[in-house]
Amino acid sequence: MSRLPVMSSKRVFTSSSSSESQPDCQPAQKKVRKDPEQTKPKAAATIIGGKRPLVAATTAPASRPVRSAGAATVAVGPSRGVLKPHVTSTAPKRGAVKQPVASTVPKGGGGGAARRPAWDLKGKVTDMEGKIQNYQVRVKSVHQENEALKESVVQTRMREAEMKRELERQRNQISVYEEELQALSRVREELVKTTSDKNTLQSLLSNLEGKYKVMETLRDSQEIELQTLKMKQSVQESTLARLQASLSATEEEVRSLKETVADQKDKLYTGEMERRQLHNTIQELKGNIRVFCRVRPLVGGGLGDHIQLAANDNKTLTLAKTEESHVGRAGDMHKNYNFTFDRVFGHRASQQEVFEEIALLVQSALDGYNVCCFAYGQTGSGKTFTMEGEGFEETRGVIPRAVQQIFSASEKLAEQGWEFTFTASFVEIYNDNLRDLLYTGKANKRPEHEIRKLSNNKVTVTNLTYQKVSSEDQVLGLIALANQNRSTAQTNINDRSSRSHSVFQLDIEGANAGRDIKCMSSLCLVDLAGSERMLKSQSQGERFKEMTAINGSLSNLGIVITALANKESHVPYRNCKLTYLLQSCLGGNSKTLMFVNIAPESDSFGESLNSLRFASKVNDCVIGTAAANRK
């Protein structure tokens, strides 16, 4: 709270030239000093409590000393927090004569307050106290407004909380309405469906009513016909008596024909058994291990000059090679390598012609014999084409044609009382590791596989997918899946080279309930990976590792064939997984056919010669006579 300036106890005169005012001032000053009421705070109380009395400006002295106690009347000021209007102070510094304050009220008439003299400090204090009182009233009003606003805020917050609760209730109600709306939607759908069913039933009822009328008409006509039939029945009864007599004679004839049919079935079964026996004898005469040779044509067609095929002999093949003389003679030396196999197919041989030669061998699988067919040769010599072929009917390979023949023959044997069940599996040997080609799970969760030999000398693979099949299309679908999963890569020799050995096996179980006969067999079709030469294929990295594994397994296959040909007491089937898996086909109870495929290019002469020499060793092997697996 600011204090008003206190004047000095010295007398101050407003004008030195006025001689009349000086004597008046002195008695006034003495009167002020003698008057004790002016020093009391009662005047301040009077100012604060009511209106201050008007003081005539003419009777007041020009200057009046003010006691220091006069400031005490100004002690009643505005409370804290009340803003004071900014008033420009015109009070002089301590010790100086106070100048009159410039009035903001315009001079002249009109109801404005009279300007106070400079010496009327009490009046000024009274004015200030009036202003303070006005400020206090305004502060009180502001406090009341503040309290009212606080109450309004509280009420607003209460309303807000209530509105939030109402909003939550509305949301819950909306959720209930939405659920009811969904229920109503379902009811509406059911109503639409019921309406549609009603219309359908009404249409059906109309149709039935029309049919009923038609049926009534038919009933009337049928009744008429019934009367006619009753008349005919009497006639037929007499005829029936005559027919019963002839029926007895016919039944006797039928009984005789049934005996003849049973006798014919016995003869048919005997003939089927004899056919199987003769068929097996023919296959044994041809050899339990048979070798076919097939020459792939050149890319542009034709045949290489170093391969010679006899015109009238389909069992011989000659490789001719021209070598430089190493003994100093003039001219070159011509050297021929002659080979003889069970059948040689030239570059013009079709897929159908090749399969016709092994069709009887495939038939043996349904007769209860284990059958194995595999293709051998260098990479790019046409092994996969021979075994699998292409999607067209004319270019289908041995595997799809053999499957087709198996199911076709099983349908014919079903007429004689045979029932067959088939189980297919497809495995590849990649880097001397077994992989399930029918596996459809995640690659990182592939199970491990092991080759195990059962007590009946049958070889099986653990954790392998064995799929029951009942039609040719199912098997072809599995073959397509296996081709997608098989490991292939591009090399310098072949754009799509097989980097693994694939083995397709179809297990067959047959039963003839009428004859109480059961048979079990397996058809094994193998596509071997091709042998490679490092200098020619230029394999590196992963291809080099694959080439090493392929050549190693083929070398072990050659060692096994040599041991069989030499009739050694120990045959090293367990040297690699390829020979261990094919153990029953090579040295067990099986009929085996080997395709040796050779490439016609002149730069493949060395590989072709090695393949033909290996095939000759296989052709010389004797593994014994295969027996049917029957019970």
XYZ file of C-alpha atoms in Angstrom:
631
model
C 0.000 0.000 0.000
C 1.518 3.315 -1.058
C 1.706 6.190 1.328
C 0.774 9.750 0.461
C 3.595 12.268 0.695
C 3.817 14.050 4.085
C 4.581 17.701 3.983
C 7.186 19.395 6.094
C 6.300 21.174 9.334
C 7.456 24.433 7.812
C 4.838 26.809 6.615
C 4.340 27.050 2.921
C 2.770 29.984 1.174
C 1.231 29.682 -2.222
C 1.970 33.256 -3.191
C 4.379 35.761 -1.744
C 2.650 38.712 -3.435
C -0.673 38.305 -1.663
C -0.593 40.326 1.497
C -4.121 39.559 2.432
C -3.735 35.854 2.698
C -0.744 35.945 5.032
C -2.455 37.175 8.187
C -5.321 34.817 7.591
C -3.039 31.878 7.368
C -1.324 32.361 10.679
C -4.439 32.171 12.854
C -5.608 29.215 10.852
C -2.348 27.369 11.528
C -2.618 28.078 15.216
C -6.205 26.860 15.199
C -5.200 23.692 13.562
C -2.573 23.073 16.161
C -5.004 23.730 19.003
C -7.803 21.634 17.549
C -7.300 18.116 18.823
C -10.027 16.604 16.680
C -8.019 16.960 13.498
C -5.336 14.628 14.805
C -7.806 11.941 15.764
C -8.507 9.079 13.355
C -12.179 9.892 13.717
C -12.161 11.874 10.521
C -10.859 8.875 8.625
C -13.606 6.777 10.100
C -16.099 9.389 9.052
C -14.685 9.345 5.552
C -14.771 5.579 5.328
C -18.215 5.209 6.858
C -20.083 7.864 4.893
C -19.797 10.780 2.629
C -17.076 13.253 3.369
C -18.200 16.861 4.110
C -17.630 19.502 1.545
C -14.911 22.038 2.403
C -15.089 25.467 1.019
C -12.079 26.333 -0.968
C -12.271 30.040 -0.036
C -12.009 29.541 3.718
C -9.168 27.024 3.518
C -5.685 28.362 3.858
C -3.349 28.171 0.966
C -0.942 25.931 2.760
C -1.305 23.869 5.886
C 1.247 21.872 7.743
C 0.390 18.223 8.050
C 1.390 16.097 10.945
C 3.004 12.795 10.426
C -0.010 11.227 12.097
C -2.131 12.296 9.117
C -0.690 9.416 7.189
C -2.282 7.057 9.643
C -5.645 7.828 8.172
C -4.425 6.400 4.870
C -3.615 3.038 6.489
C -6.938 1.634 5.428
C -6.094 0.596 1.891
C -7.123 -2.040 -0.611
C -6.621 -5.689 0.303
C -4.024 -7.875 -1.378
C -4.721 -9.022 -4.858
C -6.707 -5.875 -5.786
C -5.396 -4.081 -8.804
C -4.741 -0.332 -8.328
C -5.303 2.024 -11.160
C -2.176 3.605 -12.469
C -2.028 7.220 -11.277
C 0.695 9.513 -12.378
C 2.098 11.016 -9.198
C 2.854 14.711 -9.272
C 4.193 14.806 -5.720
C 7.618 16.340 -5.452
C 10.506 14.748 -3.791
C 10.952 14.984 -0.038
C 11.580 18.550 1.089
C 10.177 20.179 -2.044
C 6.985 22.178 -2.317
C 4.070 20.094 -3.529
C 2.671 21.166 -6.898
C -1.021 21.068 -7.635
C -2.285 17.982 -9.411
C -3.620 18.438 -12.870
C -7.294 17.743 -12.891
C -8.745 15.511 -15.577
C -12.113 17.172 -15.175
C -12.700 19.908 -17.689
C -12.970 23.441 -16.325
C -16.156 25.303 -16.452
C -19.701 24.352 -15.646
C -21.349 21.181 -15.953
C -21.454 19.251 -12.631
C -17.779 18.258 -12.400
C -16.057 18.072 -8.972
C -14.181 21.139 -7.861
C -10.457 20.995 -8.020
C -8.849 20.597 -4.645
C -6.100 22.913 -3.642
C -2.669 21.576 -3.186
C -2.721 22.039 0.514
C -5.959 20.002 1.013
C -4.222 16.742 1.838
C -7.029 15.538 4.030
C -9.469 15.952 1.177
C -7.136 14.113 -1.063
C -6.819 11.376 1.529
C -10.590 11.315 1.721
C -10.770 10.986 -2.061
C -8.210 8.204 -1.952
C -10.135 6.432 0.763
C -13.267 6.749 -1.363
C -11.393 5.207 -4.245
C -10.075 2.518 -1.913
C -13.616 1.834 -0.743
C -14.713 1.616 -4.369
C -11.825 -0.745 -5.035
C -12.775 -2.842 -2.031
C -16.345 -2.989 -3.261
C -15.052 -4.032 -6.692
C -12.720 -6.588 -5.091
C -15.593 -7.944 -3.069
C -17.656 -8.101 -6.245
C -14.784 -9.881 -8.005
C -14.480 -12.330 -5.087
C -18.200 -12.983 -5.278
C -17.936 -13.487 -9.011
C -14.956 -15.806 -8.424
C -16.925 -17.837 -5.899
C -19.819 -17.948 -8.314
C -17.453 -19.111 -11.066
C -16.011 -21.771 -8.754
C -19.496 -22.997 -7.969
C -20.226 -22.912 -11.720
C -17.021 -24.935 -12.404
C -18.008 -27.504 -9.765
C -21.488 -27.711 -11.215
C -19.957 -27.973 -14.725
C -17.672 -30.788 -13.605
C -20.567 -32.543 -11.958
C -22.524 -32.141 -15.165
C -19.499 -33.390 -17.111
C -19.242 -36.495 -14.896
C -22.966 -37.010 -15.229
C -22.724 -36.570 -19.014
C -19.833 -39.061 -19.123
C -21.940 -41.541 -17.214
C -24.798 -40.805 -19.543
C -22.446 -41.211 -22.542
C -21.235 -44.569 -21.228
C -24.817 -45.612 -20.670
C -25.687 -44.478 -24.189
C -22.731 -46.437 -25.577
C -23.824 -49.547 -23.710
C -27.315 -48.965 -24.985
C -25.914 -48.565 -28.523
C -24.028 -51.883 -28.117
C -27.257 -53.530 -27.004
C -29.049 -51.947 -29.951
C -26.319 -53.128 -32.335
C -26.622 -56.677 -30.997
C -30.365 -56.434 -31.336
C -29.866 -55.036 -34.851
C -27.635 -57.987 -35.754
C -30.191 -60.360 -34.296
C -32.877 -58.568 -36.273
C -30.692 -58.789 -39.388
C -30.397 -62.521 -38.896
C -34.099 -62.719 -38.265
C -34.626 -60.681 -41.418
C -32.388 -63.035 -43.399
C -34.230 -65.996 -41.954
C -37.487 -64.259 -42.832
C -36.296 -63.687 -46.394
C -35.164 -67.308 -46.590
C -38.449 -68.471 -45.076
C -40.348 -66.315 -47.549
C -38.306 -67.785 -50.395
C -38.930 -71.294 -49.069
C -42.595 -70.439 -48.721
C -42.735 -69.271 -52.335
C -40.881 -72.396 -53.409
C -43.228 -74.603 -51.408
C -46.225 -72.761 -52.787
C -44.888 -73.284 -56.301
C -44.223 -76.931 -55.455
C -47.710 -77.221 -53.965
C -49.204 -75.822 -57.136
C -47.209 -78.320 -59.170
C -48.287 -81.139 -56.845
C -51.905 -80.081 -57.098
C -51.609 -80.195 -60.872
C -49.923 -83.585 -60.653
C -52.602 -84.748 -58.248
C -55.263 -83.895 -60.737
C -53.325 -85.716 -63.410
C -52.895 -88.679 -61.042
C -56.626 -88.728 -60.380
C -57.182 -88.914 -64.104
C -54.571 -91.667 -64.361
C -56.141 -93.468 -61.409
C -59.472 -93.580 -63.209
C -57.767 -94.926 -66.313
C -55.755 -97.385 -64.202
C -58.897 -98.688 -62.576
C -60.281 -99.363 -65.998
C -57.040 -101.060 -66.980
C -57.123 -103.040 -63.715
C -60.433 -104.505 -64.604
C -59.021 -105.430 -67.959
C -55.919 -106.954 -66.328
C -58.000 -109.016 -63.957
C -59.646 -110.525 -66.931
C -56.249 -111.141 -68.488
C -54.948 -112.593 -65.218
C -57.356 -115.408 -65.352
C -56.103 -116.148 -68.809
C -52.457 -115.890 -67.656
C -52.981 -118.228 -64.727
C -53.807 -120.983 -67.064
C -50.758 -120.083 -69.114
C -48.622 -120.029 -65.940
C -49.419 -123.590 -65.160
C -48.048 -124.589 -68.511
C -44.940 -122.389 -68.006
C -44.158 -123.876 -64.588
C -43.836 -127.208 -66.170
C -41.381 -125.842 -68.710
C -39.570 -123.900 -65.904
C -38.587 -127.075 -64.154
C -36.948 -128.275 -67.298
C -35.185 -124.893 -67.738
C -33.861 -124.928 -64.152
C -32.314 -128.267 -64.747
C -30.630 -126.893 -67.839
C -29.369 -123.820 -65.891
C -27.906 -126.078 -63.207
C -26.002 -127.921 -65.875
C -24.762 -124.608 -67.375
C -23.539 -123.398 -63.934
C -21.495 -126.514 -63.559
C -20.060 -125.865 -67.001
C -19.233 -122.219 -66.050
C -17.499 -123.350 -62.851
C -15.489 -125.835 -64.845
C -14.584 -123.092 -67.347
C -13.458 -120.786 -64.478
C -11.225 -123.528 -63.166
C -9.769 -123.984 -66.605
C -9.361 -120.174 -66.950
C -7.541 -120.004 -63.623
C -5.367 -122.928 -64.600
C -4.637 -121.195 -67.914
C -3.763 -117.927 -66.065
C -1.373 -119.789 -63.774
C 0.143 -121.542 -66.760
C 0.457 -118.192 -68.561
C 2.276 -116.718 -65.579
C 4.546 -119.704 -65.368
C 5.356 -119.572 -69.086
C 5.766 -115.791 -68.917
C 8.184 -116.176 -66.030
C 10.039 -118.913 -67.901
C 10.415 -116.623 -70.916
C 11.726 -113.830 -68.703
C 14.163 -116.225 -67.044
C 15.402 -117.360 -70.455
C 16.001 -113.729 -71.326
C 17.962 -113.322 -68.078
C 17.043 -111.933 -64.706
C 19.324 -108.965 -65.409
C 18.655 -107.642 -68.863
C 20.469 -104.707 -70.470
C 19.032 -102.409 -73.135
C 21.093 -99.736 -74.879
C 19.589 -96.530 -76.216
C 21.364 -93.901 -78.329
C 20.192 -90.296 -78.051
C 19.936 -88.401 -81.355
C 21.931 -85.253 -82.003
C 20.323 -81.891 -81.291
C 19.779 -81.302 -84.990
C 18.875 -84.942 -85.633
C 20.941 -87.830 -86.920
C 23.733 -89.837 -85.330
C 27.435 -89.334 -84.691
C 29.941 -90.888 -87.104
C 31.667 -92.847 -84.342
C 28.499 -94.850 -83.536
C 27.579 -97.673 -85.896
C 24.302 -99.602 -85.718
C 23.736 -102.809 -87.675
C 20.895 -102.569 -90.160
C 19.478 -106.086 -89.541
C 20.636 -106.650 -85.966
C 18.994 -104.800 -83.082
C 21.310 -106.286 -80.436
C 24.750 -105.032 -81.449
C 26.458 -101.640 -81.408
C 29.936 -100.542 -82.498
C 32.002 -97.546 -81.415
C 34.583 -96.609 -84.048
C 37.537 -94.395 -83.268
C 40.244 -93.047 -85.507
C 43.624 -92.687 -83.745
C 46.909 -91.336 -84.923
C 49.696 -93.824 -85.488
C 52.208 -93.994 -82.669
C 54.729 -96.267 -84.444
C 55.740 -93.881 -87.183
C 53.553 -95.340 -89.917
C 51.769 -93.138 -92.351
C 48.025 -92.818 -92.008
C 45.700 -93.224 -89.048
C 44.567 -96.315 -87.176
C 40.892 -97.273 -86.989
C 39.780 -99.066 -83.858
C 36.302 -100.555 -83.295
C 34.655 -101.498 -80.010
C 31.816 -104.012 -80.419
C 29.095 -104.543 -77.826
C 26.134 -106.919 -77.647
C 23.071 -106.397 -75.449
C 19.543 -107.782 -75.133
C 18.280 -104.911 -77.270
C 19.779 -101.795 -78.876
C 17.526 -98.822 -79.674
C 18.771 -96.382 -82.264
C 18.240 -92.644 -82.395
C 14.927 -93.064 -84.254
C 13.318 -95.352 -81.646
C 10.114 -93.935 -80.113
C 9.073 -94.052 -76.466
C 6.294 -96.536 -77.291
C 8.743 -98.858 -79.050
C 11.065 -98.809 -76.046
C 8.275 -99.556 -73.582
C 6.870 -102.450 -75.594
C 10.099 -104.335 -74.902
C 9.666 -104.049 -71.136
C 5.858 -104.328 -70.965
C 6.031 -108.065 -70.191
C 8.544 -107.352 -67.446
C 6.160 -104.825 -65.876
C 3.378 -107.418 -66.072
C 5.470 -109.679 -63.842
C 4.968 -107.197 -60.990
C 1.239 -108.060 -60.910
C 2.139 -111.765 -60.980
C 3.963 -111.389 -57.650
C 7.558 -110.792 -58.814
C 9.748 -107.881 -57.770
C 10.725 -105.816 -60.817
C 13.436 -103.156 -61.082
C 14.296 -100.927 -64.015
C 17.024 -98.284 -63.928
C 18.778 -95.985 -66.411
C 22.560 -95.494 -66.451
C 24.795 -93.192 -68.494
C 26.677 -89.927 -68.594
C 24.944 -86.625 -67.927
C 22.941 -85.371 -70.911
C 22.568 -88.839 -72.484
C 18.752 -88.959 -72.163
C 18.198 -91.026 -68.994
C 15.497 -88.803 -67.513
C 13.746 -88.607 -70.900
C 13.736 -92.407 -71.122
C 12.404 -92.911 -67.594
C 10.010 -89.942 -67.233
C 9.620 -88.447 -70.705
C 7.572 -85.301 -71.332
C 3.951 -84.256 -70.918
C 2.758 -85.339 -74.376
C 1.275 -88.770 -74.955
C 3.866 -89.758 -77.581
C 6.820 -88.730 -75.391
C 5.736 -90.281 -72.077
C 8.530 -92.274 -70.465
C 8.821 -95.683 -68.858
C 7.496 -94.646 -65.423
C 4.101 -93.178 -66.511
C 3.586 -95.942 -69.102
C 4.366 -98.644 -66.525
C 1.890 -97.096 -64.077
C -0.759 -97.000 -66.798
C -0.196 -100.680 -67.637
C -0.291 -101.728 -63.958
C -3.701 -100.146 -63.336
C -5.112 -101.286 -66.679
C -4.057 -104.904 -66.067
C -5.346 -104.812 -62.460
C -8.816 -103.829 -63.730
C -8.848 -106.853 -66.063
C -7.692 -109.183 -63.279
C -10.482 -107.810 -61.066
C -12.937 -109.657 -63.344
C -11.252 -112.898 -62.230
C -11.678 -112.091 -58.542
C -8.400 -110.263 -57.846
C -8.230 -107.158 -55.674
C -5.100 -105.005 -55.568
C -3.866 -102.239 -53.281
C -1.017 -99.915 -54.295
C 1.389 -97.829 -52.195
C 3.740 -95.313 -53.842
C 6.958 -93.707 -52.583
C 9.587 -91.475 -54.194
C 13.051 -90.917 -52.728
C 16.249 -89.330 -54.037
C 19.872 -89.834 -53.044
C 21.534 -86.404 -53.027
C 25.188 -86.178 -51.929
C 24.779 -89.703 -50.484
C 21.858 -88.505 -48.314
C 18.267 -89.706 -48.578
C 15.537 -87.126 -49.271
C 11.792 -87.709 -49.436
C 10.524 -86.248 -52.725
C 6.890 -86.473 -51.552
C 7.553 -84.402 -48.418
C 5.293 -81.332 -48.271
C 6.266 -79.840 -44.889
C 8.743 -77.109 -44.027
C 12.265 -77.499 -45.380
C 13.903 -76.922 -41.994
C 11.817 -79.699 -40.424
C 12.717 -82.488 -42.849
C 13.107 -85.782 -40.974
C 16.217 -87.914 -41.311
C 15.984 -91.192 -43.205
C 17.782 -94.488 -42.738
C 17.840 -97.663 -44.818
C 16.873 -100.764 -42.869
C 16.655 -104.387 -43.881
C 13.726 -106.341 -42.465
C 13.661 -109.967 -41.438
C 12.172 -110.999 -44.796
C 15.178 -109.365 -46.574
C 12.970 -106.485 -47.711
C 14.663 -103.063 -47.713
C 12.705 -100.132 -46.280
C 13.409 -96.446 -45.521
C 12.446 -94.875 -42.190
C 10.298 -91.689 -42.013
C 9.525 -91.955 -45.738
C 6.145 -90.915 -47.169
C 4.224 -93.991 -48.341
C 1.100 -92.797 -50.169
C -1.877 -95.092 -50.837
C -3.009 -94.709 -54.462
C -5.963 -96.131 -56.329
C -5.718 -94.608 -59.799
C -3.219 -93.662 -62.458
C -3.906 -89.934 -62.031
C -2.961 -90.060 -58.352
C 0.402 -91.618 -59.168
C 1.082 -89.119 -61.935
C 0.307 -86.291 -59.478
C 2.888 -87.709 -57.048
C 5.432 -87.980 -59.868
C 4.852 -84.313 -60.757
C 5.362 -83.332 -57.094
C 8.582 -85.362 -56.962
C 9.896 -83.693 -60.123
C 9.371 -80.274 -58.505
C 11.287 -81.313 -55.383
C 14.116 -83.110 -57.167
C 17.569 -81.509 -57.194
C 18.522 -80.246 -60.661
C 21.032 -77.659 -61.864
C 22.605 -76.247 -65.003
C 26.088 -77.408 -65.992
C 28.353 -76.883 -68.967
C 27.150 -80.202 -70.374
C 23.417 -80.152 -69.606
C 21.036 -77.216 -69.072
C 18.908 -79.267 -66.657
C 21.155 -81.885 -65.136
C 19.843 -84.265 -62.462
C 22.082 -83.908 -59.420
C 20.706 -86.937 -57.590
C 19.542 -90.529 -58.049
C 15.737 -90.848 -57.906
C 13.975 -94.090 -56.950
C 10.222 -94.532 -57.569
C 8.706 -97.590 -55.912
C 5.173 -98.939 -56.224
C 4.347 -101.662 -53.674
C 1.617 -104.039 -54.866
C -0.541 -106.322 -52.725
C -3.015 -108.638 -54.440
C -5.600 -111.048 -53.068
C -8.037 -113.507 -54.656
C -10.611 -114.337 -51.983
C -12.244 -117.038 -54.086
C -8.959 -118.930 -54.493
C -7.519 -117.891 -51.088
C -4.337 -116.597 -52.750
C -2.285 -113.523 -51.831
C 0.753 -112.016 -53.512
C 3.107 -109.140 -52.743
C 5.573 -107.423 -55.059
C 7.208 -104.100 -55.815
C 7.905 -102.186 -59.012
C 11.084 -100.129 -58.649
C 11.962 -97.559 -61.352
C 15.294 -95.728 -60.928
C 16.717 -92.685 -62.730
C 20.435 -92.535 -61.924
C 22.339 -89.266 -62.050
C 24.805 -89.019 -64.912
C 28.545 -89.494 -64.543
C 30.711 -86.434 -65.236
C 34.301 -85.610 -66.087
C 35.834 -82.641 -64.289
C 37.673 -81.392 -67.368
C 34.491 -81.370 -69.423
C 31.877 -80.159 -66.927
C 34.131 -77.545 -65.211
C 32.063 -77.999 -62.049
C 32.900 -75.770 -59.102
C 31.624 -75.230 -55.580
C 28.354 -77.026 -54.919
C 28.308 -78.594 -58.414
C 31.757 -80.090 -57.763
C 30.545 -81.589 -54.483
C 27.521 -83.072 -56.274
C 29.696 -84.440 -59.078
C 32.001 -86.114 -56.550
C 29.064 -87.770 -54.745
C 27.492 -88.939 -58.039
C 30.710 -90.417 -59.422
C 31.460 -92.057 -56.064
C 28.073 -93.793 -55.864
C 28.320 -94.934 -59.514
C 31.810 -96.303 -58.814
C 30.430 -98.281 -55.866
C 27.663 -99.562 -58.148
C 30.381 -100.776 -60.537
C 32.204 -102.489 -57.674
C 29.007 -104.316 -56.668
C 28.352 -105.383 -60.268
C 31.956 -106.661 -60.559
C 31.591 -108.645 -57.333
C 28.357 -110.194 -58.604
C 29.916 -110.985 -61.979
C 32.902 -112.652 -60.275
C 30.542 -114.488 -57.884
C 32.472 -113.259 -54.864
C 31.338 -114.362 -51.417
C 31.073 -110.784 -50.147
C 29.292 -108.103 -52.146
C 29.865 -104.592 -50.684
C 26.279 -103.307 -50.854
C 26.766 -101.060 -47.803
C 29.558 -98.997 -49.391
C 27.013 -96.360 -50.379
C 23.319 -95.742 -49.929
C 22.549 -96.277 -53.629
C 23.749 -99.895 -53.691
C 22.302 -100.547 -50.212
C 18.873 -99.334 -51.379
C 19.061 -101.401 -54.610
C 20.383 -104.523 -52.855
C 17.205 -106.553 -53.396
C 17.120 -105.498 -57.079
C 20.743 -106.317 -57.850
C 21.351 -109.501 -55.874
C 18.010 -110.548 -54.473
C 14.679 -111.912 -55.576
C 14.030 -109.495 -58.436
C 13.831 -109.186 -62.201
C 16.066 -106.314 -63.230
C 16.377 -104.302 -66.430
C 19.074 -101.718 -67.073
C 19.001 -98.987 -69.706
C 22.435 -97.735 -70.734
C 22.080 -94.349 -72.457
C 24.874 -92.893 -74.563
C 25.323 -89.439 -76.086
C 25.968 -89.197 -79.848
C 28.504 -86.331 -79.742
C 32.061 -87.192 -80.673
C 33.496 -85.486 -77.588
C 31.490 -87.943 -75.447
C 33.307 -90.966 -76.915
C 35.227 -91.731 -73.723
C 32.179 -91.543 -71.450
C 30.115 -93.623 -73.897
C 32.837 -96.295 -74.001
C 32.957 -96.479 -70.189
C 29.156 -96.712 -69.960
C 29.011 -99.534 -72.533
C 31.775 -101.469 -70.770
C 29.922 -101.128 -67.466
C 26.688 -102.304 -69.134
C 28.520 -105.354 -70.504
C 29.584 -106.276 -66.951
C 25.975 -105.985 -65.816
C 24.830 -108.154 -68.708
C 27.279 -110.880 -67.637
C 25.948 -111.027 -64.058
C 23.902 -114.010 -62.885
C 21.889 -113.319 -59.738
C 19.711 -116.440 -59.661
C 16.099 -117.103 -60.406
C 13.424 -114.786 -59.056
C 10.475 -116.369 -57.236
C 6.945 -115.102 -56.870
C 5.919 -113.758 -53.452
C 2.705 -115.713 -52.903
C 0.902 -117.143 -49.909
